[in-house]
Amino acid sequence: MNKLIVGNWKMYPTLSDSLVLAASLKRSLEDINGVEVVLAPPTAWLVPIAESWRHKPQHISLAAQNVWPNDQGAYTGEVSAYMLRNIVQYAIVGHSERREYAGEDNDLIHQKMQACLQWGIKPILCVGENKRMIDSEGVFDAYQLGKVVEQLLEGMNAVKKDNFDKVTVAYEPIFAIGTGEAATPEYTLRVITKLKEKLTDKFGEGPAGMVRFIYGGSVTTTNAAEYLRYPDIAGLLAGGISVKAQDFIKVCQIASKIS
Ligand code: PGA
């Protein structure tokens, strides 16, 4: 199965930076095999980027960093999944920065999941704990684990089982985001295995097995391969390095060799 590499550009690049970055990534990754690349620029730059590309290779997609669940209406400052439906193929939903700075809760997030799926956008549901949930003895902290399981199950709430194959879960422990303190691949694998179990308990093996799990949090060109070599880690969500063309290209090349 092709690995998925998502670049979350956050609110970093200006329009001109974004056009240069998008052009460079497209040029370098156009012919890469065995990897699916998803770029998530700031919302306002999605259309200029899409228009600048003219032809979009099948394996390179655009993602929104956020969507609003209602289609149209009095929601000042928001852009809906409905409005983005022909512009993006993916959307990041429930990123920890939105949970923290925009006060998003699991209820709103599951509405966003549903809106994405209704309009043919593949959601990337972000979940992750505040504090490390596995101690040095290898024991799970029930509270931290419970919080992440809640984010996962409530986010998936009301997602139809035949849509599970369109959902990606990005496991992003908050302590690892932007800190240079990535969770180790072994830690990540243990958490992802646990989350898969919880998903299976609730929805059954068939549907749960369709959901892809990826890792995010201080991904670098040095550590990327360590996660990607595990079949249960289907890809990576990169923030900081995703706006550095050479680093992001390198991670995609690593993924291409592994898948
Ligand atoms: P980071 O961000 O790679 O800079 O840690 C990841 C993310 O927030 O998605």
PDB file of C-alpha atoms and ligand atoms in Angstrom:
ATOM      1  CA  MET A   1       0.000   0.000   0.000  1.00  0.00           C
ATOM      2  CA  ASN A   2       1.328   3.451  -0.885  1.00  0.00           C
ATOM      3  CA  LYS A   3       2.405   5.549   2.070  1.00  0.00           C
ATOM      4  CA  LEU A   4       0.648   8.866   2.612  1.00  0.00           C
ATOM      5  CA  ILE A   5       2.763  11.971   3.253  1.00  0.00           C
ATOM      6  CA  VAL A   6       0.838  15.075   4.289  1.00  0.00           C
ATOM      7  CA  GLY A   7       2.414  18.523   4.522  1.00  0.00           C
ATOM      8  CA  ASN A   8       0.617  20.888   6.886  1.00  0.00           C
ATOM      9  CA  TRP A   9       1.881  24.329   5.914  1.00  0.00           C
ATOM     10  CA  LYS A  10      -0.046  25.879   8.823  1.00  0.00           C
ATOM     11  CA  MET A  11      -0.037  29.707   8.661  1.00  0.00           C
ATOM     12  CA  TYR A  12       3.588  29.915   7.530  1.00  0.00           C
ATOM     13  CA  PRO A  13       3.964  30.752   3.829  1.00  0.00           C
ATOM     14  CA  THR A  14       2.803  33.956   2.102  1.00  0.00           C
ATOM     15  CA  LEU A  15       1.104  33.686  -1.290  1.00  0.00           C
ATOM     16  CA  SER A  16       4.337  34.125  -3.202  1.00  0.00           C
ATOM     17  CA  ASP A  17       6.169  31.625  -0.946  1.00  0.00           C
ATOM     18  CA  SER A  18       3.315  29.156  -1.450  1.00  0.00           C
ATOM     19  CA  LEU A  19       3.326  29.422  -5.237  1.00  0.00           C
ATOM     20  CA  VAL A  20       7.089  28.863  -5.352  1.00  0.00           C
ATOM     21  CA  LEU A  21       6.865  25.931  -2.910  1.00  0.00           C
ATOM     22  CA  ALA A  22       3.929  24.297  -4.700  1.00  0.00           C
ATOM     23  CA  ALA A  23       5.655  24.616  -8.078  1.00  0.00           C
ATOM     24  CA  SER A  24       8.866  23.162  -6.741  1.00  0.00           C
ATOM     25  CA  LEU A  25       7.154  20.238  -5.009  1.00  0.00           C
ATOM     26  CA  LYS A  26       5.068  19.437  -8.054  1.00  0.00           C
ATOM     27  CA  ARG A  27       8.114  19.499 -10.326  1.00  0.00           C
ATOM     28  CA  SER A  28      10.134  17.248  -8.029  1.00  0.00           C
ATOM     29  CA  LEU A  29       7.384  14.818  -7.051  1.00  0.00           C
ATOM     30  CA  GLU A  30       5.510  14.545 -10.339  1.00  0.00           C
ATOM     31  CA  ASP A  31       7.138  11.261 -11.272  1.00  0.00           C
ATOM     32  CA  ILE A  32       7.578   9.706  -7.840  1.00  0.00           C
ATOM     33  CA  ASN A  33       6.071   6.233  -7.374  1.00  0.00           C
ATOM     34  CA  GLY A  34       4.560   4.416  -4.433  1.00  0.00           C
ATOM     35  CA  VAL A  35       3.630   7.462  -2.380  1.00  0.00           C
ATOM     36  CA  GLU A  36       0.601   9.699  -2.090  1.00  0.00           C
ATOM     37  CA  VAL A  37       1.453  13.340  -1.380  1.00  0.00           C
ATOM     38  CA  VAL A  38      -1.011  15.775   0.175  1.00  0.00           C
ATOM     39  CA  LEU A  39      -0.269  19.494   0.578  1.00  0.00           C
ATOM     40  CA  ALA A  40      -2.280  21.646   2.979  1.00  0.00           C
ATOM     41  CA  PRO A  41      -1.562  25.336   2.339  1.00  0.00           C
ATOM     42  CA  PRO A  42      -3.424  28.186   4.054  1.00  0.00           C
ATOM     43  CA  THR A  43      -7.032  28.237   2.757  1.00  0.00           C
ATOM     44  CA  ALA A  44      -6.657  31.509   0.842  1.00  0.00           C
ATOM     45  CA  TRP A  45      -3.830  30.076  -1.277  1.00  0.00           C
ATOM     46  CA  LEU A  46      -5.627  26.883  -2.329  1.00  0.00           C
ATOM     47  CA  VAL A  47      -7.225  28.311  -5.463  1.00  0.00           C
ATOM     48  CA  PRO A  48      -4.148  30.181  -6.722  1.00  0.00           C
ATOM     49  CA  ILE A  49      -2.097  27.011  -6.227  1.00  0.00           C
ATOM     50  CA  ALA A  50      -4.675  24.790  -7.935  1.00  0.00           C
ATOM     51  CA  GLU A  51      -4.824  27.240 -10.863  1.00  0.00           C
ATOM     52  CA  SER A  52      -1.053  27.521 -11.109  1.00  0.00           C
ATOM     53  CA  TRP A  53      -0.726  23.774 -11.605  1.00  0.00           C
ATOM     54  CA  ARG A  54      -3.035  23.366 -14.614  1.00  0.00           C
ATOM     55  CA  HIS A  55      -2.441  19.592 -14.643  1.00  0.00           C
ATOM     56  CA  LYS A  56      -2.509  17.816 -11.267  1.00  0.00           C
ATOM     57  CA  PRO A  57      -0.853  14.404 -11.060  1.00  0.00           C
ATOM     58  CA  GLN A  58      -3.146  11.767  -9.525  1.00  0.00           C
ATOM     59  CA  HIS A  59      -0.845  11.113  -6.558  1.00  0.00           C
ATOM     60  CA  ILE A  60      -0.507  14.760  -5.484  1.00  0.00           C
ATOM     61  CA  SER A  61      -3.522  16.298  -3.751  1.00  0.00           C
ATOM     62  CA  LEU A  62      -4.497  19.461  -1.955  1.00  0.00           C
ATOM     63  CA  ALA A  63      -5.988  19.538   1.528  1.00  0.00           C
ATOM     64  CA  ALA A  64      -7.785  22.187   3.530  1.00  0.00           C
ATOM     65  CA  GLN A  65      -6.381  22.756   7.023  1.00  0.00           C
ATOM     66  CA  ASN A  66      -9.922  23.169   8.296  1.00  0.00           C
ATOM     67  CA  VAL A  67     -13.537  23.251   7.071  1.00  0.00           C
ATOM     68  CA  TRP A  68     -16.855  24.404   8.460  1.00  0.00           C
ATOM     69  CA  PRO A  69     -19.648  21.791   8.589  1.00  0.00           C
ATOM     70  CA  ASN A  70     -22.644  23.855   7.397  1.00  0.00           C
ATOM     71  CA  ASP A  71     -22.781  24.333   3.644  1.00  0.00           C
ATOM     72  CA  GLN A  72     -23.594  28.058   3.475  1.00  0.00           C
ATOM     73  CA  GLY A  73     -24.859  30.692   5.899  1.00  0.00           C
ATOM     74  CA  ALA A  74     -24.042  33.271   8.536  1.00  0.00           C
ATOM     75  CA  TYR A  75     -20.681  31.852   9.695  1.00  0.00           C
ATOM     76  CA  THR A  76     -18.340  34.820   9.428  1.00  0.00           C
ATOM     77  CA  GLY A  77     -14.783  33.914   8.629  1.00  0.00           C
ATOM     78  CA  GLU A  78     -15.447  30.256   7.842  1.00  0.00           C
ATOM     79  CA  VAL A  79     -15.197  28.244   4.611  1.00  0.00           C
ATOM     80  CA  SER A  80     -17.336  25.130   4.245  1.00  0.00           C
ATOM     81  CA  ALA A  81     -16.535  21.636   3.058  1.00  0.00           C
ATOM     82  CA  TYR A  82     -19.237  22.218   0.445  1.00  0.00           C
ATOM     83  CA  MET A  83     -17.376  25.290  -0.885  1.00  0.00           C
ATOM     84  CA  LEU A  84     -14.052  23.489  -0.937  1.00  0.00           C
ATOM     85  CA  ARG A  85     -15.376  20.290  -2.505  1.00  0.00           C
ATOM     86  CA  ASN A  86     -13.987  20.853  -5.998  1.00  0.00           C
ATOM     87  CA  ILE A  87     -10.753  22.442  -4.813  1.00  0.00           C
ATOM     88  CA  VAL A  88      -9.375  19.945  -2.278  1.00  0.00           C
ATOM     89  CA  GLN A  89      -9.330  16.179  -2.101  1.00  0.00           C
ATOM     90  CA  TYR A  90      -8.534  16.034   1.633  1.00  0.00           C
ATOM     91  CA  ALA A  91      -9.150  18.113   4.768  1.00  0.00           C
ATOM     92  CA  ILE A  92      -7.368  18.123   8.117  1.00  0.00           C
ATOM     93  CA  VAL A  93     -10.030  17.957  10.816  1.00  0.00           C
ATOM     94  CA  GLY A  94      -9.582  18.591  14.547  1.00  0.00           C
ATOM     95  CA  HIS A  95      -5.904  19.519  14.524  1.00  0.00           C
ATOM     96  CA  SER A  96      -4.721  20.104  18.104  1.00  0.00           C
ATOM     97  CA  GLU A  97      -4.002  23.767  17.303  1.00  0.00           C
ATOM     98  CA  ARG A  98      -7.656  24.225  16.337  1.00  0.00           C
ATOM     99  CA  ARG A  99      -8.806  22.339  19.407  1.00  0.00           C
ATOM    100  CA  GLU A 100      -6.646  24.635  21.514  1.00  0.00           C
ATOM    101  CA  TYR A 101      -6.894  28.068  19.852  1.00  0.00           C
ATOM    102  CA  ALA A 102     -10.350  27.835  18.259  1.00  0.00           C
ATOM    103  CA  GLY A 103     -11.953  25.779  21.045  1.00  0.00           C
ATOM    104  CA  GLU A 104     -13.064  22.956  18.742  1.00  0.00           C
ATOM    105  CA  ASP A 105     -14.671  20.044  20.549  1.00  0.00           C
ATOM    106  CA  ASN A 106     -15.360  16.470  19.504  1.00  0.00           C
ATOM    107  CA  ASP A 107     -18.942  17.275  18.600  1.00  0.00           C
ATOM    108  CA  LEU A 108     -17.995  20.003  16.111  1.00  0.00           C
ATOM    109  CA  ILE A 109     -15.221  17.800  14.794  1.00  0.00           C
ATOM    110  CA  HIS A 110     -17.539  14.925  14.017  1.00  0.00           C
ATOM    111  CA  GLN A 111     -19.839  17.299  12.154  1.00  0.00           C
ATOM    112  CA  LYS A 112     -16.837  18.401  10.111  1.00  0.00           C
ATOM    113  CA  MET A 113     -15.996  14.752   9.388  1.00  0.00           C
ATOM    114  CA  GLN A 114     -19.517  14.172   8.125  1.00  0.00           C
ATOM    115  CA  ALA A 115     -19.541  17.323   5.996  1.00  0.00           C
ATOM    116  CA  CYS A 116     -16.242  16.318   4.365  1.00  0.00           C
ATOM    117  CA  LEU A 117     -17.500  12.844   3.546  1.00  0.00           C
ATOM    118  CA  GLN A 118     -20.805  14.156   2.274  1.00  0.00           C
ATOM    119  CA  TRP A 119     -18.963  16.358  -0.233  1.00  0.00           C
ATOM    120  CA  GLY A 120     -16.361  13.827  -1.299  1.00  0.00           C
ATOM    121  CA  ILE A 121     -13.465  15.244   0.738  1.00  0.00           C
ATOM    122  CA  LYS A 122     -11.323  12.682   2.582  1.00  0.00           C
ATOM    123  CA  PRO A 123     -10.920  13.756   6.216  1.00  0.00           C
ATOM    124  CA  ILE A 124      -7.675  13.462   8.166  1.00  0.00           C
ATOM    125  CA  LEU A 125      -8.850  13.275  11.769  1.00  0.00           C
ATOM    126  CA  CYS A 126      -6.182  14.448  14.236  1.00  0.00           C
ATOM    127  CA  VAL A 127      -6.049  12.952  17.717  1.00  0.00           C
ATOM    128  CA  GLY A 128      -3.393  13.093  20.404  1.00  0.00           C
ATOM    129  CA  GLU A 129      -2.661  13.369  24.088  1.00  0.00           C
ATOM    130  CA  ASN A 130      -1.291  16.286  26.100  1.00  0.00           C
ATOM    131  CA  LYS A 131       1.102  14.252  28.193  1.00  0.00           C
ATOM    132  CA  ARG A 132       2.876  11.034  27.372  1.00  0.00           C
ATOM    133  CA  MET A 133       0.414   8.194  27.850  1.00  0.00           C
ATOM    134  CA  ILE A 134       2.925   5.366  28.234  1.00  0.00           C
ATOM    135  CA  ASP A 135       5.286   5.474  31.191  1.00  0.00           C
ATOM    136  CA  SER A 136       8.835   4.154  31.415  1.00  0.00           C
ATOM    137  CA  GLU A 137       7.449   0.778  32.521  1.00  0.00           C
ATOM    138  CA  GLY A 138       5.360   0.560  29.376  1.00  0.00           C
ATOM    139  CA  VAL A 139       2.056   1.104  31.202  1.00  0.00           C
ATOM    140  CA  PHE A 140      -0.728   3.186  29.621  1.00  0.00           C
ATOM    141  CA  ASP A 141      -2.118   6.149  31.566  1.00  0.00           C
ATOM    142  CA  ALA A 142      -5.856   5.413  31.532  1.00  0.00           C
ATOM    143  CA  TYR A 143      -6.869   9.082  31.593  1.00  0.00           C
ATOM    144  CA  GLN A 144      -4.674  10.184  28.675  1.00  0.00           C
ATOM    145  CA  LEU A 145      -5.567   7.100  26.657  1.00  0.00           C
ATOM    146  CA  GLY A 146      -9.260   7.626  27.411  1.00  0.00           C
ATOM    147  CA  LYS A 147      -9.090  11.195  26.101  1.00  0.00           C
ATOM    148  CA  VAL A 148      -7.541  10.115  22.810  1.00  0.00           C
ATOM    149  CA  VAL A 149      -9.960   7.203  22.395  1.00  0.00           C
ATOM    150  CA  GLU A 150     -12.788   9.683  22.968  1.00  0.00           C
ATOM    151  CA  GLN A 151     -11.401  11.988  20.275  1.00  0.00           C
ATOM    152  CA  LEU A 152     -11.202   9.023  17.917  1.00  0.00           C
ATOM    153  CA  LEU A 153     -14.597   7.433  18.596  1.00  0.00           C
ATOM    154  CA  GLU A 154     -16.490  10.710  18.801  1.00  0.00           C
ATOM    155  CA  GLY A 155     -14.784  11.947  15.654  1.00  0.00           C
ATOM    156  CA  MET A 156     -15.881   8.753  13.873  1.00  0.00           C
ATOM    157  CA  ASN A 157     -19.345   8.927  15.382  1.00  0.00           C
ATOM    158  CA  ALA A 158     -21.977   8.698  12.645  1.00  0.00           C
ATOM    159  CA  VAL A 159     -19.399   8.099   9.916  1.00  0.00           C
ATOM    160  CA  LYS A 160     -20.991   5.425   7.732  1.00  0.00           C
ATOM    161  CA  LYS A 161     -19.035   2.193   7.643  1.00  0.00           C
ATOM    162  CA  ASP A 162     -18.737   2.305   3.854  1.00  0.00           C
ATOM    163  CA  ASN A 163     -16.878   5.602   4.266  1.00  0.00           C
ATOM    164  CA  PHE A 164     -14.245   4.232   6.628  1.00  0.00           C
ATOM    165  CA  ASP A 165     -11.828   3.641   3.758  1.00  0.00           C
ATOM    166  CA  LYS A 166     -11.822   7.403   3.078  1.00  0.00           C
ATOM    167  CA  VAL A 167     -10.791   8.294   6.632  1.00  0.00           C
ATOM    168  CA  THR A 168      -7.222   8.809   7.809  1.00  0.00           C
ATOM    169  CA  VAL A 169      -6.453   9.207  11.495  1.00  0.00           C
ATOM    170  CA  ALA A 170      -3.372  11.298  12.267  1.00  0.00           C
ATOM    171  CA  TYR A 171      -2.007  10.355  15.653  1.00  0.00           C
ATOM    172  CA  GLU A 172      -0.242  13.515  16.785  1.00  0.00           C
ATOM    173  CA  PRO A 173       0.810  13.628  20.444  1.00  0.00           C
ATOM    174  CA  ILE A 174       0.744  17.288  21.432  1.00  0.00           C
ATOM    175  CA  PHE A 175       4.076  17.100  23.253  1.00  0.00           C
ATOM    176  CA  ALA A 176       5.663  16.195  19.915  1.00  0.00           C
ATOM    177  CA  ILE A 177       4.187  18.938  17.743  1.00  0.00           C
ATOM    178  CA  GLY A 178       6.710  21.593  16.814  1.00  0.00           C
ATOM    179  CA  THR A 179       8.952  20.702  19.753  1.00  0.00           C
ATOM    180  CA  GLY A 180      11.607  18.500  18.194  1.00  0.00           C
ATOM    181  CA  GLU A 181      10.565  15.818  20.722  1.00  0.00           C
ATOM    182  CA  ALA A 182       8.989  13.257  18.425  1.00  0.00           C
ATOM    183  CA  ALA A 183       7.307  10.242  20.000  1.00  0.00           C
ATOM    184  CA  THR A 184       9.478   7.231  19.264  1.00  0.00           C
ATOM    185  CA  PRO A 185       8.278   4.894  16.523  1.00  0.00           C
ATOM    186  CA  GLU A 186       7.803   2.128  19.137  1.00  0.00           C
ATOM    187  CA  TYR A 187       5.679   4.403  21.323  1.00  0.00           C
ATOM    188  CA  THR A 188       3.697   5.499  18.273  1.00  0.00           C
ATOM    189  CA  LEU A 189       3.129   1.924  17.173  1.00  0.00           C
ATOM    190  CA  ARG A 190       1.856   0.910  20.600  1.00  0.00           C
ATOM    191  CA  VAL A 191      -0.616   3.792  20.661  1.00  0.00           C
ATOM    192  CA  ILE A 192      -1.786   3.202  17.100  1.00  0.00           C
ATOM    193  CA  THR A 193      -2.258  -0.510  17.857  1.00  0.00           C
ATOM    194  CA  LYS A 194      -4.339   0.412  20.892  1.00  0.00           C
ATOM    195  CA  LEU A 195      -6.438   2.887  18.899  1.00  0.00           C
ATOM    196  CA  LYS A 196      -7.031   0.288  16.190  1.00  0.00           C
ATOM    197  CA  GLU A 197      -8.221  -2.145  18.860  1.00  0.00           C
ATOM    198  CA  LYS A 198     -10.700   0.409  20.212  1.00  0.00           C
ATOM    199  CA  LEU A 199     -11.950   1.135  16.708  1.00  0.00           C
ATOM    200  CA  THR A 200     -12.349  -2.605  16.070  1.00  0.00           C
ATOM    201  CA  ASP A 201     -14.233  -3.100  19.360  1.00  0.00           C
ATOM    202  CA  LYS A 202     -16.694  -0.403  18.396  1.00  0.00           C
ATOM    203  CA  PHE A 203     -17.119  -0.882  14.649  1.00  0.00           C
ATOM    204  CA  GLY A 204     -15.856  -4.387  13.887  1.00  0.00           C
ATOM    205  CA  GLU A 205     -12.710  -5.606  12.216  1.00  0.00           C
ATOM    206  CA  GLY A 206     -13.810  -5.022   8.620  1.00  0.00           C
ATOM    207  CA  PRO A 207     -14.619  -1.300   8.808  1.00  0.00           C
ATOM    208  CA  ALA A 208     -11.909  -0.535  11.402  1.00  0.00           C
ATOM    209  CA  GLY A 209      -9.299  -2.178   9.189  1.00  0.00           C
ATOM    210  CA  MET A 210     -10.078   0.262   6.375  1.00  0.00           C
ATOM    211  CA  VAL A 211      -9.009   3.316   8.384  1.00  0.00           C
ATOM    212  CA  ARG A 212      -5.436   4.455   7.793  1.00  0.00           C
ATOM    213  CA  PHE A 213      -3.336   5.644  10.733  1.00  0.00           C
ATOM    214  CA  ILE A 214      -0.458   8.048  10.222  1.00  0.00           C
ATOM    215  CA  TYR A 215       1.936   9.746  12.655  1.00  0.00           C
ATOM    216  CA  GLY A 216       2.633  13.457  13.122  1.00  0.00           C
ATOM    217  CA  GLY A 217       4.864  15.452  15.474  1.00  0.00           C
ATOM    218  CA  SER A 218       8.420  16.666  14.763  1.00  0.00           C
ATOM    219  CA  VAL A 219       8.841  14.459  11.709  1.00  0.00           C
ATOM    220  CA  THR A 220      12.261  15.003  10.124  1.00  0.00           C
ATOM    221  CA  THR A 221      14.256  13.641   7.230  1.00  0.00           C
ATOM    222  CA  THR A 222      16.201  11.646   9.810  1.00  0.00           C
ATOM    223  CA  ASN A 223      13.360   9.965  11.693  1.00  0.00           C
ATOM    224  CA  ALA A 224      10.816   9.505   8.858  1.00  0.00           C
ATOM    225  CA  ALA A 225      12.053   6.076   7.779  1.00  0.00           C
ATOM    226  CA  GLU A 226      11.810   4.699  11.315  1.00  0.00           C
ATOM    227  CA  TYR A 227       8.028   5.199  11.337  1.00  0.00           C
ATOM    228  CA  LEU A 228       7.404   4.297   7.736  1.00  0.00           C
ATOM    229  CA  ARG A 229       9.020   0.881   7.985  1.00  0.00           C
ATOM    230  CA  TYR A 230       6.069  -0.299  10.085  1.00  0.00           C
ATOM    231  CA  PRO A 231       3.142  -1.474   7.937  1.00  0.00           C
ATOM    232  CA  ASP A 232       0.709  -0.222  10.620  1.00  0.00           C
ATOM    233  CA  ILE A 233       2.010   3.345  10.238  1.00  0.00           C
ATOM    234  CA  ALA A 234       0.528   4.272   6.878  1.00  0.00           C
ATOM    235  CA  GLY A 235       2.250   7.605   6.540  1.00  0.00           C
ATOM    236  CA  LEU A 236       3.254  10.894   8.133  1.00  0.00           C
ATOM    237  CA  LEU A 237       1.805  14.322   8.785  1.00  0.00           C
ATOM    238  CA  ALA A 238       4.629  16.842   8.694  1.00  0.00           C
ATOM    239  CA  GLY A 239       4.390  20.470   9.826  1.00  0.00           C
ATOM    240  CA  GLY A 240       7.655  22.401  10.174  1.00  0.00           C
ATOM    241  CA  ILE A 241       9.589  20.548   7.477  1.00  0.00           C
ATOM    242  CA  SER A 242       6.692  20.642   5.013  1.00  0.00           C
ATOM    243  CA  VAL A 243       7.482  24.236   4.060  1.00  0.00           C
ATOM    244  CA  LYS A 244      11.115  23.387   3.383  1.00  0.00           C
ATOM    245  CA  ALA A 245      10.979  21.985  -0.139  1.00  0.00           C
ATOM    246  CA  GLN A 246      14.152  19.896   0.003  1.00  0.00           C
ATOM    247  CA  ASP A 247      13.257  18.279   3.349  1.00  0.00           C
ATOM    248  CA  PHE A 248       9.693  17.496   2.335  1.00  0.00           C
ATOM    249  CA  ILE A 249      10.850  16.031  -0.985  1.00  0.00           C
ATOM    250  CA  LYS A 250      13.364  13.879   0.897  1.00  0.00           C
ATOM    251  CA  VAL A 251      10.642  12.494   3.193  1.00  0.00           C
ATOM    252  CA  CYS A 252       8.489  11.671   0.156  1.00  0.00           C
ATOM    253  CA  GLN A 253      11.454   9.913  -1.475  1.00  0.00           C
ATOM    254  CA  ILE A 254      12.027   7.882   1.686  1.00  0.00           C
ATOM    255  CA  ALA A 255       8.344   6.877   1.697  1.00  0.00           C
ATOM    256  CA  SER A 256       8.508   5.952  -1.950  1.00  0.00           C
ATOM    257  CA  LYS A 257      11.414   3.557  -1.318  1.00  0.00           C
ATOM    258  CA  ILE A 258       9.686   1.902   1.651  1.00  0.00           C
ATOM    259  CA  SER A 259       6.201   1.316   0.234  1.00  0.00           C
TER     260      SER A 259
HETATM  261  P1  PGA B   1       5.448  19.517  13.295  1.00  0.00           P
HETATM  262  O1  PGA B   1       3.860  19.709  13.141  1.00  0.00           O
HETATM  263  O2  PGA B   1       5.883  18.547  12.218  1.00  0.00           O
HETATM  264  O3  PGA B   1       6.011  20.895  13.081  1.00  0.00           O
HETATM  265  O4  PGA B   1       5.700  18.986  14.644  1.00  0.00           O
HETATM  266  C1  PGA B   1       3.018  18.626  12.902  1.00  0.00           C
HETATM  267  C2  PGA B   1       1.589  19.068  12.865  1.00  0.00           C
HETATM  268  O5  PGA B   1       1.196  19.962  13.633  1.00  0.00           O
HETATM  269  O6  PGA B   1       0.784  18.557  12.082  1.00  0.00           O
END
